[in-house]
Every structure is written in C-alpha cells, then in structure tokens.
Steps between C-alpha positions, in 0.01 A plus 500: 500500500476332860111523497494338104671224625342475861153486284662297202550253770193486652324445212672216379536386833148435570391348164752226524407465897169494366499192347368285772243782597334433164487137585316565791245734349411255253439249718322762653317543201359203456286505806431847516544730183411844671714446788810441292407850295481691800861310653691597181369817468583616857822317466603713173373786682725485803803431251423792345466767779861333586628611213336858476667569860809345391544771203462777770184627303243748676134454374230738600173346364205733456093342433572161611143536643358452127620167466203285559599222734216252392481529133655446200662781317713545240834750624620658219839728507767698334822314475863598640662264644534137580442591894157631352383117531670469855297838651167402337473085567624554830201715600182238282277445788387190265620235247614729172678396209743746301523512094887438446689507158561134397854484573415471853395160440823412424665584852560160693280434848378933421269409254355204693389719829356751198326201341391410883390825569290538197714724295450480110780572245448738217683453163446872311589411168235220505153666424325135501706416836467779665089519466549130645698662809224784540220239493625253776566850743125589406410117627716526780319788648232333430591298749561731772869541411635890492733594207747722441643717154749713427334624186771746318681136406861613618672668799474840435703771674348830357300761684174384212361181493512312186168374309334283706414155290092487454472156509690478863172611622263267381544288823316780661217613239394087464500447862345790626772516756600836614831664401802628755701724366843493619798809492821420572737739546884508497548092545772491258690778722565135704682302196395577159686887543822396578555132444635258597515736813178425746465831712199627756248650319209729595262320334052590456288251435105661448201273441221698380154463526319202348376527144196336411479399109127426523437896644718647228349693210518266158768785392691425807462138475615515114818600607527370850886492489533852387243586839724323713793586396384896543427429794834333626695806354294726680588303846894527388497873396373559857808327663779686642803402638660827582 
C-alpha cells in the first residue's frame, strides 16, 4: 500500500506543480513550436521512468532495435495495465500521440499535457466520432507525429488477446507508415493483480519487427488487425517468466 500512495502522490504532485511549467512551454510555444514538443515530451518521459522505479517494477525489453528512430510509425499493443502507457511513452524516441478512451479528457491538468502531447480521445459508442478521432491520428502522422493504439478496446488480463478493432489500423494502411507491434507481458502483475496494492513486477516488454502495410498481400492488408494481432500473440506465447 506504501508504493500506491508513494506513486498516488507523485502523480498528483507533479500535475498541480506543473502548472507553471505549462506556462512556460506555451510561451515557449509561441516562438518555437517543435522545441516545446520535444520539452514536454522529455519532461513526461522523465516523470514517468520516476514512477516505473518507484513501483519497484523490473522490465527486460527485447527488439528495441526495430523501433525506427527517424520515422513515423504507428506502435500498436495488447493492453494490461495502466503502467502499459508508462513502459511504452517512456521509451518514443519521437513526438507520439496515444488513442485514450474519452473520459480521459475529463481529468484536470492530465488531459491538457495529453492534449499537448498530441494524444486524441476515443468515444466507442460513437461510430461518427470515433471515424473523426481515427482521421485526425491519420493527419497527425501525416505530419511526422508517431501514434500509439491499444486495439482490443479494454484492459485485458487473459492469456488470448481479444479482437483487435479493424478500423484502429487505418492510421497505418492510409499513411503507408510501418506498423510496431508491441507484447507486453505481465504489467498488471504491478497493480491491476492485486489492487490497490502496487508490488515489483517482472515485467517484458517486446517490440517486434516493423510491418509494412504497403508490402503486405491484399489478403493480409484486408484484415490488417487480425495480421497484427497474430503476430503480437505469437511474441507473448514466447515469453516466460519462470
């Protein structure tokens, strides 16, 4: 319970201390757009590596080599916990924006460094909004801006991945960005497991090699979720923490 409320403090800690920091990156802002990008994202960044060491977790990362460092991709994952979105921003060599539920955007000062750091908010049970959502990520990359998906829609703690949403992956297939398929394994072991309990965890966190949409057979591009997803499972049936 000591490491909930160490990191329960933290948390809100620094978003109420961060008040005047996004003052200053807006003014920063105004003279020079990129360079307030990069500030907040290595800012977040740093916040969150605090908080992974404060919950005690152990993360052995395997393919970080297939991350391209100078292009835009689109990371794409299977779902566990919330610390999921503290292992993988932590380690974007590059601006990236994350698809959150829409009841993110309700979260005081959070949902501002989200809006600052490009992150878009999906509502699920709003076809019309949600194509709207999927259509600013595709301009974003556009843009040179990495995004990020959890595609089964939920945190899910069984051993299968759920149905990956089609449509998730059109910010790939219209960009012609390539894919990176993420498997996390064992993240909710750290809160989800046992909470409100934060405990060390053993955690793996793969990133698989880049898929490219445009190289893909038009089978395998028909059902370019179902591909990646295969391939994701395939990454966490090979992980063992025996």
């Amino acid at each position: 319970m000591i490491r909930f409320l160490i990191v329960a403090i933290t948390v809100v800690g620094f978003l109420i201390l961060s008040i005047p920091i996004l003052i200053v990156e807006w003014i920063i802002g105004k003279f020079n757009p990129y360079a307030r990008d990069i500030s907040s994202l290595r800012i977040i960044q740093a916040v969150f590596k605090f908080i992974l060491w404060e919950t005690g977790a152990k993360i052995t990362v395997i393919g970080f080599e297939n991350v391209p460092k100078d292009e835009t991709v689109l990371y794409v994952g299977n779902h566990r916990s919330y610390f999921d979105i503290l292992m993988t921003y932590s380690r974007c060599p590059g601006l990236t924006g994350y698809v959150a539920k829409d009841v993110m955007e309700k979260i005081p000062l959070l949902s501002t460094w989200m809006k600052r750091l490009y992150c878009l908010f999906l509502n699920r049970d709003d076809i019309k909004q949600g194509l709207k959502t999927i259509l600013t990520g595709i301009q974003q990359m556009k843009s040179g801006i990495s995004m990020c998906i959890f595609p089964e829609g939920t945190r899910n703690h069984g051993d299968k991945l759920l149905p990956f949403k089609e449509g998730s992956l059109k910010m790939a297939e219209k960009t012609g960005c390539p894919i990176i398929p993420i498997a996390i394994t064992n993240s909710g072991d750290i809160y989800e497991d046992h909470r409100p309990k934060i405990k060390p965890a053993q955690v793996i966190l793969e990133y698989g090699e880049p898929i490219y949409p445009g190289k893909l057979s038009k089978e395998e591009k028909k059902f370019l979720g179902s591909y990646t997803q295969n391939k994701i499972q395939a990454m966490l049936d090979s992980h063992s923490l025996s």
